[in-house]
């Protein structure tokens, strides 16, 4: 990095507002009434809430690509009284069939943390790559620019460095920024055309000059300090080793029972997880008309594996939690060499009974076999 | 981090004495997350060392009683606060729990700090470290440091509590030298404002609250009395009572079913509100219903082992319901 491109923080709000004219800008917004932070549209920012780029959001940004529930299509049954043995099914040409994103403007997600961008990669591998793609997802992804800000502050539940990331990991963001006191410095920029376009359009907000050696040292210092602090939250673990350990200790029923005793099998951890991808598809019908919808589902749920016969292969909580952990650290790793835990720590924060995914993995690994 | 206090020491000693009777004892242990504690399941005697008891122990461990007593064969001991014993009493009175199998080890309580209240006070900032000393909570966040007076941040139930040193039900009672020392409030005082609202206002209040519901079922699964978690009509496929969609209508539908399921059974431990990731004011609804049940049936859940909850039984004549006025 020879030159330093940066935006002054005092100009940030004007920049975002300008950006919002051409794009739909989503960013972490804090509700003043109860203090919760979530990704919201810049349009809703008013006196009751405030932009907060420092803290973690309560819910993950995955709902911007993978909404909690969405209608896929609507249908209608048609029956002719003269031909009672024939039932015709017709898809309805309703507006709901077309996702909002087709006609809408491009989205910018601003201020997303590096761990959450790793989770977007996890979603990509499931919905956006390979033979079977979800066209809605692909459309949303292509229409979205991800601007990430690295983490100068590490919280007690952060552990991205242990699962292959780091607080300034920008491989999956289009623009990576570092917070340097009064300025946000562009640390990494992708070669996508729309990023160039965005930067061109807002060039007057960005200043450029030669970098001096002090600044180079400061950037290095910020990065290394954050990394050091984050890795002190949990030892660095080799993904391959964890996957192997999970595999080997799968049938240690007693151990799994003991370490998951406190779990109450709710969905709080799954629904705030940025990388959990499970969904269910169902029909809702009133009279002869109905709709097919897709909505989030969670594997710690008893009904998740309940079969039509009444048999449930994962009847007990420990079996379901074991699946959850294996899914994140073993199955997906085997499938596409990518852990499905990004170390954001939301599940630890939100868990009603203090389940700590780090402790669980540590426990599984420490069992001698 | 807090230092070992006298009641903690007494509790450990007592549990060591009686431990051989039990297959498993449930208590609290230290958490790595500031101002939180973890449930602890003790199966070996040396694990008693990890046990703690302080004013952060907000979890109602009675939640585990029903499911564990079905899973295990031996006796189970549970460390409870006096208010938590109401849940155990209620479960026994509804014949969901065998009182010979589940033993309550009750610890006198000096008030419990409400994590959500504290987080709200510091503007939702994430706590990096915290320390409690001499009735003061010192909190560090990224940029700011706070010092809060503990007496303002006890759980709502503490302000109306009158059983903190005389639990209505127990098998073992460990007295706490420090006593609850806060200004008491009248029971259901917080409902006064709410009850003045018009029907439309009440409806729109709940519409807004329930529109945040993400249907994670944490409220249902943490509740000590909702033993139906794996047989819930909100998730049944056949018959298909309720859609699995996550939106305002379905959220309200689920929450109202839940509320009426607990009408006159809820022991107001507040766990549902504590665990809700969407910050829905669930306890307010339960309190309102319980207040009505108290007025109509003169019944307070969780105090009487022999009395059945009014909505699980019937009388030919109800003293406080004038049928002729209802028509």
XYZ file of C-alpha atoms in Angstrom:
696
model
C 0.000 0.000 0.000
C 1.752 3.120 -1.205
C -1.091 5.595 -1.151
C -3.646 6.198 1.550
C -7.272 6.618 0.471
C -9.567 7.674 3.255
C -12.799 9.361 4.210
C -13.027 11.725 7.157
C -15.488 10.525 9.792
C -17.072 13.963 9.966
C -18.063 13.530 6.303
C -19.379 10.019 6.805
C -23.026 10.933 7.322
C -23.164 13.133 4.219
C -21.430 10.407 2.258
C -23.974 7.810 3.398
C -26.881 10.097 2.601
C -25.475 10.770 -0.835
C -24.981 7.037 -1.303
C -28.572 6.437 -0.265
C -29.749 8.424 -3.300
C -28.342 5.823 -5.680
C -28.388 2.726 -3.499
C -30.427 1.287 -0.653
C -28.040 1.613 2.250
C -28.289 -0.825 5.168
C -26.175 -0.367 8.261
C -26.110 -1.108 12.004
C -28.717 1.102 13.661
C -29.193 1.286 17.405
C -32.646 1.728 18.862
C -32.368 4.317 21.606
C -35.328 2.922 23.564
C -33.915 -0.520 24.332
C -30.363 -0.244 23.025
C -30.583 -3.105 20.521
C -28.537 -2.804 17.338
C -29.668 -4.359 14.081
C -29.080 -3.884 10.364
C -31.671 -1.397 9.168
C -32.174 0.839 6.173
C -30.642 4.300 6.423
C -34.119 5.659 5.682
C -35.362 4.807 9.163
C -32.613 6.666 10.990
C -34.297 9.449 12.952
C -34.401 10.865 16.462
C -35.247 7.504 18.009
C -32.205 5.678 16.784
C -28.617 6.214 15.900
C -25.970 4.658 13.631
C -23.561 2.551 15.650
C -20.595 1.126 13.759
C -18.583 0.009 16.776
C -20.704 -2.664 18.382
C -21.982 -5.998 17.111
C -25.543 -6.234 15.856
C -27.984 -8.383 17.841
C -29.389 -10.219 14.843
C -27.066 -11.204 12.034
C -27.249 -9.556 8.602
C -28.212 -12.855 6.946
C -31.873 -11.824 6.768
C -30.907 -9.265 4.109
C -30.182 -12.179 1.759
C -32.118 -14.981 3.406
C -35.278 -13.516 4.965
C -37.017 -15.222 7.938
C -39.939 -16.044 5.670
C -40.763 -15.285 2.065
C -43.475 -16.320 -0.354
C -42.238 -18.344 -3.292
C -45.410 -18.389 -5.363
C -49.187 -18.519 -5.191
C -51.426 -21.159 -6.632
C -55.067 -21.917 -7.262
C -56.976 -25.175 -7.636
C -59.545 -25.217 -10.417
C -62.322 -27.743 -10.665
C -64.932 -28.143 -13.341
C -68.260 -29.480 -12.050
C -68.706 -31.431 -15.283
C -65.369 -33.199 -14.899
C -65.173 -33.943 -11.176
C -62.230 -36.308 -11.545
C -59.911 -33.618 -12.861
C -58.236 -31.067 -10.657
C -56.251 -28.348 -12.347
C -53.533 -26.441 -10.512
C -52.698 -22.988 -11.745
C -49.802 -20.780 -10.709
C -50.931 -17.243 -10.148
C -49.240 -14.354 -11.856
C -49.187 -12.306 -8.722
C -46.825 -9.576 -7.714
C -45.658 -11.676 -4.827
C -44.057 -14.120 -7.232
C -41.530 -11.522 -8.252
C -39.105 -10.704 -5.499
C -38.835 -7.040 -4.650
C -35.210 -7.050 -5.673
C -35.804 -7.239 -9.428
C -36.875 -3.693 -9.833
C -35.211 -2.229 -6.833
C -31.967 -0.364 -6.699
C -28.671 -1.835 -5.680
C -28.081 -2.440 -2.010
C -25.073 -1.332 -0.008
C -24.406 -3.012 3.311
C -22.188 -0.628 5.203
C -20.279 -1.366 8.368
C -20.654 -5.129 8.327
C -18.025 -6.892 10.435
C -15.446 -9.205 8.817
C -16.915 -12.238 10.613
C -20.304 -11.538 9.056
C -18.739 -11.305 5.597
C -17.298 -14.772 6.163
C -20.837 -15.884 6.907
C -22.051 -14.386 3.636
C -19.514 -16.662 1.965
C -21.123 -19.586 3.839
C -24.534 -18.619 2.453
C -23.019 -18.263 -1.044
C -21.719 -21.808 -0.955
C -25.207 -23.115 -0.210
C -27.530 -20.864 -2.174
C -25.352 -19.131 -4.759
C -22.766 -21.581 -6.060
C -22.613 -25.050 -7.508
C -25.176 -26.870 -9.593
C -28.274 -25.872 -7.686
C -28.692 -22.170 -7.132
C -31.457 -20.178 -5.586
C -32.172 -17.529 -8.238
C -33.623 -15.107 -5.700
C -30.550 -15.361 -3.551
C -28.203 -14.958 -6.503
C -30.101 -11.881 -7.606
C -29.912 -10.313 -4.169
C -26.225 -11.113 -3.840
C -25.315 -9.683 -7.218
C -27.206 -6.526 -6.383
C -25.383 -5.990 -3.117
C -22.148 -4.198 -2.361
C -20.514 -5.155 0.911
C -18.505 -2.475 2.684
C -16.853 -3.857 5.780
C -15.154 -2.111 8.676
C -12.500 -4.024 10.606
C -12.760 -4.494 14.368
C -10.574 -2.305 16.546
C -12.547 -3.513 19.547
C -12.768 -7.141 20.529
C -15.540 -8.375 22.837
C -15.319 -11.277 25.292
C -17.380 -13.524 22.997
C -15.411 -12.840 19.775
C -13.318 -15.713 18.399
C -12.970 -15.220 14.638
C -9.212 -15.828 14.764
C -9.884 -19.353 16.001
C -12.024 -20.314 13.020
C -9.870 -19.026 10.201
C -10.756 -15.355 10.142
C -9.300 -12.289 11.725
C -10.620 -8.865 12.787
C -9.421 -7.356 9.506
C -10.308 -10.153 7.121
C -11.632 -8.539 3.950
C -11.504 -11.409 1.417
C -15.273 -11.537 1.157
C -16.029 -7.824 1.218
C -15.999 -5.467 -1.728
C -14.469 -2.680 0.272
C -12.551 -3.080 3.525
C -12.091 -0.105 5.818
C -9.907 0.447 8.865
C -10.917 2.857 11.596
C -7.948 5.151 12.286
C -9.172 7.742 14.729
C -10.532 10.628 12.631
C -10.479 8.719 9.334
C -11.780 5.530 7.768
C -9.002 4.223 5.540
C -9.604 1.959 2.556
C -7.508 -1.103 3.236
C -8.732 -3.387 0.516
C -10.889 -2.846 -2.518
C -12.203 -5.461 -4.918
C -11.981 -5.103 -8.676
C -15.723 -5.318 -9.217
C -17.071 -2.790 -11.706
C -19.776 -1.593 -9.361
C -17.219 -0.777 -6.677
C -15.302 1.411 -9.112
C -18.550 3.029 -10.085
C -19.434 3.664 -6.440
C -16.025 5.132 -5.707
C -16.117 7.272 -8.854
C -19.528 8.604 -8.007
C -18.440 9.625 -4.531
C -14.848 10.537 -5.255
C -15.156 13.937 -3.644
C -15.604 12.316 -0.245
C -12.425 10.317 -0.525
C -9.044 11.915 -0.161
C -5.823 10.390 -1.377
C -2.236 10.999 -0.466
C 1.078 9.252 0.065
C 1.280 7.107 3.139
C 3.966 7.944 5.673
C 5.893 5.435 7.707
C 4.146 6.356 10.989
C 0.784 5.550 9.509
C 2.039 2.288 8.119
C 3.233 1.338 11.574
C -0.063 2.396 13.139
C -2.106 0.265 10.777
C 0.079 -2.727 11.513
C -0.277 -2.042 15.227
C -4.084 -1.826 15.105
C -4.284 -5.097 13.206
C -1.854 -7.012 15.367
C -3.381 -5.781 18.637
C -6.891 -6.798 17.641
C -5.679 -10.150 16.438
C -3.796 -10.757 19.648
C -6.756 -9.826 21.797
C -9.165 -11.958 19.802
C -6.927 -15.010 19.834
C -6.664 -14.753 23.625
C -10.414 -15.497 23.805
C -9.895 -18.976 22.465
C -6.849 -20.894 21.269
C -6.372 -21.164 17.543
C -7.772 -24.412 16.281
C -7.055 -26.348 13.158
C -10.294 -26.917 11.252
C -9.126 -30.278 9.948
C -8.403 -31.468 13.493
C -11.772 -30.371 14.835
C -13.605 -32.095 12.005
C -11.680 -35.281 12.711
C -12.342 -35.062 16.441
C -16.061 -34.493 15.872
C -16.150 -37.510 13.620
C -14.276 -39.752 16.049
C -16.282 -38.761 19.110
C -19.696 -38.786 17.493
C -20.827 -41.893 19.323
C -19.665 -40.827 22.798
C -23.281 -40.547 23.899
C -22.503 -40.002 27.597
C -20.167 -37.105 26.895
C -22.643 -35.423 24.567
C -25.400 -35.861 27.133
C -23.284 -34.302 29.867
C -22.113 -31.257 27.945
C -25.531 -30.393 26.558
C -27.530 -30.842 29.795
C -28.322 -27.145 30.104
C -29.497 -26.685 26.499
C -33.241 -26.057 26.323
C -33.315 -26.614 22.529
C -34.738 -23.238 21.546
C -33.798 -21.480 18.325
C -32.193 -18.365 19.765
C -28.667 -19.401 18.736
C -29.677 -20.596 15.271
C -31.781 -17.566 14.462
C -29.045 -15.083 15.372
C -26.322 -17.166 13.713
C -25.083 -15.517 10.511
C -24.114 -18.858 8.963
C -27.064 -21.144 9.793
C -28.841 -21.905 6.534
C -31.646 -24.351 7.342
C -35.086 -23.593 6.022
C -38.440 -25.265 5.604
C -40.931 -25.016 2.765
C -44.649 -25.142 3.410
C -48.023 -24.442 1.841
C -50.720 -22.243 3.321
C -54.115 -22.688 1.759
C -57.456 -21.004 2.274
C -60.265 -22.349 0.129
C -58.981 -23.095 -3.347
C -56.164 -20.566 -3.200
C -52.855 -20.783 -1.460
C -49.227 -19.860 -1.349
C -45.968 -21.693 -0.957
C -43.491 -20.130 1.435
C -39.962 -20.656 2.625
C -39.031 -19.879 6.208
C -36.179 -20.399 8.658
C -36.037 -23.679 10.508
C -33.742 -24.881 13.272
C -32.098 -28.230 13.852
C -32.365 -28.100 17.650
C -36.112 -28.353 17.135
C -37.864 -31.657 17.875
C -39.990 -31.344 14.747
C -36.980 -30.824 12.492
C -36.388 -34.550 12.072
C -39.780 -35.935 13.059
C -40.804 -38.419 10.396
C -44.304 -39.101 9.119
C -44.252 -42.516 10.781
C -43.849 -40.845 14.169
C -40.256 -41.966 14.505
C -37.732 -39.279 15.377
C -34.068 -40.070 14.705
C -33.001 -37.106 16.840
C -35.429 -37.407 19.679
C -33.187 -36.124 22.477
C -31.722 -32.653 22.926
C -28.141 -33.943 22.979
C -28.630 -35.636 19.608
C -29.896 -32.416 18.099
C -27.169 -30.280 19.617
C -24.573 -32.784 18.463
C -25.911 -32.399 14.960
C -25.710 -28.627 15.210
C -22.073 -28.679 16.266
C -21.167 -31.330 13.712
C -22.919 -29.367 10.994
C -20.789 -26.337 11.727
C -17.440 -27.983 12.364
C -17.611 -31.260 10.499
C -20.231 -31.847 7.783
C -19.901 -28.550 5.984
C -16.144 -28.624 6.358
C -16.060 -31.998 4.656
C -18.351 -30.810 1.905
C -16.693 -27.548 0.978
C -13.678 -26.992 3.213
C -15.417 -24.149 4.994
C -16.328 -23.986 8.678
C -19.884 -22.838 9.281
C -18.959 -21.022 12.457
C -17.417 -17.611 11.870
C -16.659 -16.692 15.459
C -19.077 -13.790 15.832
C -20.115 -15.043 19.284
C -23.778 -14.096 18.926
C -24.939 -17.531 20.051
C -22.929 -17.138 23.245
C -24.373 -13.696 23.862
C -27.982 -14.660 23.277
C -28.109 -18.097 24.920
C -30.544 -18.096 27.860
C -28.605 -20.767 29.713
C -25.024 -19.824 28.901
C -24.100 -22.508 26.374
C -20.684 -21.556 25.018
C -19.838 -23.132 21.672
C -16.126 -22.718 22.444
C -16.460 -24.728 25.648
C -18.356 -27.468 23.850
C -15.728 -27.847 21.134
C -12.967 -27.685 23.732
C -14.699 -30.393 25.740
C -15.145 -32.674 22.746
C -11.516 -32.260 21.794
C -10.212 -32.859 25.294
C -11.909 -36.228 25.638
C -9.244 -38.875 25.314
C -10.008 -41.705 23.011
C -15.892 -11.941 39.285
C -17.085 -12.048 42.837
C -15.461 -13.429 45.927
C -16.858 -16.409 47.737
C -19.524 -15.219 50.152
C -20.718 -16.835 53.330
C -23.921 -18.274 51.912
C -21.991 -19.866 49.065
C -19.772 -21.588 51.584
C -22.739 -22.847 53.586
C -24.432 -24.055 50.409
C -21.382 -26.033 49.319
C -21.048 -27.612 52.750
C -24.696 -28.629 52.850
C -24.571 -30.103 49.371
C -21.414 -32.046 50.239
C -23.249 -33.491 53.234
C -26.277 -34.671 51.323
C -24.662 -35.340 47.943
C -24.648 -39.130 48.223
C -28.456 -39.169 48.197
C -28.584 -37.601 44.765
C -27.866 -38.767 41.260
C -27.454 -35.168 40.149
C -27.532 -31.709 41.710
C -28.270 -28.581 39.688
C -26.764 -25.264 40.760
C -25.013 -22.210 39.384
C -21.463 -21.730 38.170
C -19.345 -18.816 37.018
C -19.698 -17.669 33.415
C -17.012 -16.183 31.198
C -19.471 -13.524 30.099
C -19.580 -10.616 32.566
C -22.686 -10.335 34.792
C -24.000 -13.756 33.778
C -23.961 -17.165 35.427
C -24.318 -20.670 34.019
C -26.431 -23.580 35.202
C -24.178 -26.295 36.598
C -24.968 -30.002 36.636
C -23.068 -31.756 39.390
C -22.577 -35.495 39.043
C -19.248 -35.923 40.819
C -18.455 -34.667 44.304
C -15.426 -32.628 43.215
C -17.622 -30.570 40.909
C -19.233 -28.988 43.977
C -16.194 -26.679 44.099
C -17.468 -24.892 40.970
C -20.740 -24.000 42.666
C -21.525 -20.326 43.255
C -24.422 -18.328 44.638
C -24.640 -14.565 44.353
C -26.948 -11.805 43.178
C -26.410 -12.709 39.501
C -28.064 -16.118 39.802
C -31.197 -15.129 37.936
C -31.921 -18.416 36.119
C -34.841 -20.397 37.467
C -33.348 -23.880 37.641
C -36.779 -25.430 38.201
C -36.933 -25.422 34.379
C -34.837 -28.561 34.317
C -36.825 -30.439 36.965
C -39.571 -31.984 34.819
C -37.419 -33.209 31.947
C -34.534 -34.439 34.088
C -36.792 -36.295 36.490
C -38.195 -38.148 33.493
C -34.777 -38.889 32.082
C -32.941 -39.962 35.226
C -33.893 -42.655 37.701
C -32.357 -41.306 40.911
C -33.050 -38.280 43.068
C -32.340 -34.809 41.785
C -31.372 -31.856 43.960
C -31.986 -28.342 42.687
C -30.567 -25.127 44.101
C -33.431 -22.639 44.125
C -34.168 -19.123 45.221
C -37.308 -18.786 47.370
C -39.291 -17.390 44.413
C -38.226 -20.315 42.204
C -39.819 -22.767 44.630
C -43.197 -21.531 43.410
C -42.540 -23.264 40.078
C -41.699 -26.527 41.842
C -44.806 -26.235 44.034
C -46.942 -25.611 40.979
C -45.504 -28.602 39.108
C -46.117 -30.852 42.113
C -49.661 -29.578 42.558
C -50.364 -30.355 38.904
C -48.927 -33.848 39.398
C -46.182 -33.203 36.865
C -43.448 -33.765 39.411
C -42.869 -36.344 42.104
C -41.794 -34.528 45.256
C -39.857 -37.511 46.519
C -37.658 -37.481 43.417
C -36.934 -33.764 43.158
C -35.546 -32.076 46.258
C -35.422 -28.300 46.644
C -32.271 -26.872 48.186
C -33.428 -23.336 48.807
C -31.035 -20.491 49.462
C -32.140 -17.260 51.125
C -32.012 -14.448 48.617
C -30.759 -10.875 48.835
C -32.153 -9.749 45.498
C -31.155 -10.674 41.961
C -29.723 -8.264 39.399
C -31.527 -8.016 36.083
C -29.043 -8.196 33.200
C -31.443 -6.664 30.701
C -32.094 -3.658 32.944
C -28.379 -3.036 33.308
C -27.764 -3.312 29.571
C -30.641 -0.942 28.925
C -29.250 1.577 31.393
C -25.864 1.670 29.662
C -27.539 2.202 26.293
C -27.238 -1.313 24.940
C -23.436 -1.165 24.855
C -21.599 -4.424 25.033
C -20.022 -5.138 28.402
C -16.329 -5.966 28.217
C -15.784 -6.448 31.931
C -17.752 -5.868 35.108
C -17.255 -6.018 38.832
C -19.682 -5.881 41.740
C -18.547 -4.451 45.066
C -20.366 -2.889 47.993
C -23.712 -2.521 46.260
C -22.080 -0.895 43.223
C -21.750 -2.360 39.736
C -18.731 -1.158 37.806
C -18.924 -1.754 34.066
C -16.403 -1.212 31.273
C -17.521 -0.910 27.653
C -15.396 0.085 24.662
C -15.310 3.805 25.320
C -17.175 4.392 28.542
C -17.078 3.237 32.134
C -20.154 3.114 34.310
C -20.778 2.806 38.016
C -24.346 1.851 38.828
C -26.130 1.517 42.139
C -27.175 -2.117 42.478
C -30.395 -1.324 44.329
C -31.907 0.188 41.163
C -31.272 -2.850 38.999
C -32.880 -5.753 40.794
C -35.379 -7.848 38.864
C -38.927 -6.506 39.021
C -40.073 -9.495 41.059
C -37.603 -8.597 43.833
C -39.408 -5.325 44.566
C -42.636 -7.148 45.407
C -40.982 -10.155 47.053
C -41.927 -11.102 50.609
C -40.642 -14.671 50.662
C -36.911 -14.012 50.251
C -36.080 -15.432 53.684
C -39.110 -17.630 54.282
C -39.634 -19.858 51.251
C -43.142 -21.353 51.050
C -41.706 -24.750 50.128
C -38.332 -26.401 50.649
C -36.526 -29.601 51.519
C -33.332 -27.883 52.656
C -33.139 -24.217 53.555
C -29.884 -22.298 53.753
C -30.241 -18.936 55.372
C -28.513 -15.962 53.838
C -26.859 -13.480 56.205
C -27.417 -10.607 53.820
C -31.080 -9.783 53.374
C -33.049 -8.154 50.604
C -32.788 -4.447 51.246
C -34.775 -2.486 48.681
C -37.823 -0.304 48.808
C -40.824 -2.607 48.370
C -43.515 -1.934 45.785
C -47.139 -2.938 45.684
C -47.912 -6.129 43.782
C -49.076 -5.518 40.189
C -48.400 -1.802 40.660
C -46.721 -1.722 37.235
C -50.005 -2.733 35.594
C -51.869 0.389 36.752
C -50.798 2.533 33.798
C -51.409 -0.278 31.362
C -54.940 -0.940 32.581
C -55.948 2.642 31.921
C -55.392 2.204 28.187
C -58.323 1.750 25.822
C -58.933 -1.583 24.107
C -57.551 -0.217 20.827
C -54.428 1.064 22.523
C -53.878 -2.251 24.279
C -54.346 -4.085 21.008
C -51.854 -1.922 19.138
C -49.394 -2.217 22.027
C -49.419 -6.007 21.771
C -49.422 -5.938 17.971
C -46.192 -3.981 18.067
C -44.664 -6.191 20.753
C -45.512 -9.458 19.032
C -44.458 -8.235 15.594
C -40.892 -8.623 16.906
C -41.380 -12.303 17.727
C -38.981 -14.459 15.703
C -40.564 -17.669 16.971
C -37.391 -19.069 18.430
C -39.522 -20.627 21.208
C -36.966 -19.641 23.852
C -39.830 -18.332 26.025
C -41.657 -21.632 25.773
C -38.619 -23.819 26.340
C -37.228 -21.902 29.321
C -40.579 -21.864 31.125
C -40.570 -24.350 34.019
C -44.294 -24.985 33.563
C -44.412 -25.454 29.800
C -43.617 -29.125 29.789
C -45.212 -29.461 26.365
C -42.198 -28.188 24.419
C -41.928 -31.121 22.004
C -45.678 -31.460 21.551
C -46.569 -27.849 20.899
C -49.557 -27.078 18.709
C -47.656 -24.155 17.197
C -45.372 -26.616 15.449
C -47.651 -29.569 14.773
C -47.989 -30.568 11.140
C -51.032 -32.793 11.532
C -53.402 -31.159 12.318
C -51.883 -28.007 10.975
C -53.105 -25.425 13.484
C -50.559 -22.767 12.820
C -48.321 -21.723 9.937
C -44.577 -21.833 10.479
C -44.137 -18.381 8.941
C -42.274 -15.769 10.927
C -44.346 -12.605 10.891
C -46.472 -10.341 13.086
C -49.723 -12.318 12.792
C -48.193 -15.697 13.547
C -46.113 -14.211 16.352
C -49.226 -12.868 18.046
C -51.143 -16.100 17.524
C -48.377 -18.165 19.106
C -47.857 -15.790 22.009
C -51.553 -15.630 22.873
C -51.860 -19.406 22.856
C -48.849 -19.524 25.135
C -50.293 -16.925 27.474
C -53.631 -18.686 27.887
C -51.880 -21.989 28.346
C -50.237 -20.462 31.408
C -53.227 -18.534 32.711
C -53.397 -19.085 36.446
C -50.381 -21.379 36.318
C -47.580 -18.883 35.692
C -45.416 -18.378 38.761
C -44.067 -15.071 37.434
C -40.410 -16.032 37.563
C -39.820 -13.800 34.536
C -37.645 -16.266 32.652
C -39.613 -15.783 29.410
C -38.952 -12.079 29.379
C -35.326 -12.554 30.353
C -34.538 -14.954 27.511
C -36.485 -13.225 24.736
C -33.947 -12.160 22.093
C -36.525 -9.742 20.681
C -37.127 -7.969 24.026
C -40.888 -8.627 24.084
C -42.564 -7.693 27.400
C -43.933 -11.173 27.972
C -44.175 -10.961 31.749
C -46.561 -8.028 31.544
C -49.079 -10.204 29.742
C -48.686 -13.007 32.242
C -49.039 -10.646 35.193
C -52.215 -9.152 33.777
C -53.763 -12.583 33.336
C -52.615 -13.709 36.778
C -54.070 -10.586 38.338
C -57.434 -11.391 36.764
C -57.227 -14.990 37.937
C -56.487 -13.778 41.459
C -59.519 -11.530 41.370
C -61.884 -14.104 39.896
C -60.752 -17.286 41.625
C -58.714 -15.990 44.569
C -55.863 -18.253 43.408
C -52.159 -17.510 43.458
C -50.059 -20.061 41.560
C -47.172 -21.762 43.281
C -48.132 -21.480 46.937
C -50.351 -24.458 47.595
C -49.404 -28.067 46.988
C -52.956 -29.388 47.221
C -54.999 -26.852 45.325
C -55.583 -27.275 41.583
C -55.203 -24.275 39.255
C -58.703 -22.881 38.589
C -58.531 -23.387 34.828
C -57.571 -27.037 35.194
C -60.660 -27.833 37.239
C -64.202 -26.595 37.720
C -66.702 -25.798 40.413
C -70.445 -25.821 39.977
C -70.634 -22.356 41.458
C -67.847 -19.800 41.274
C -68.088 -17.305 44.088
C -66.738 -14.319 42.188
C -68.313 -14.941 38.794
C -71.926 -13.864 38.556
C -73.201 -15.906 35.653
C -76.371 -13.910 35.293
C -74.290 -10.786 34.707
C -72.346 -12.465 31.901
C -75.399 -13.132 29.765
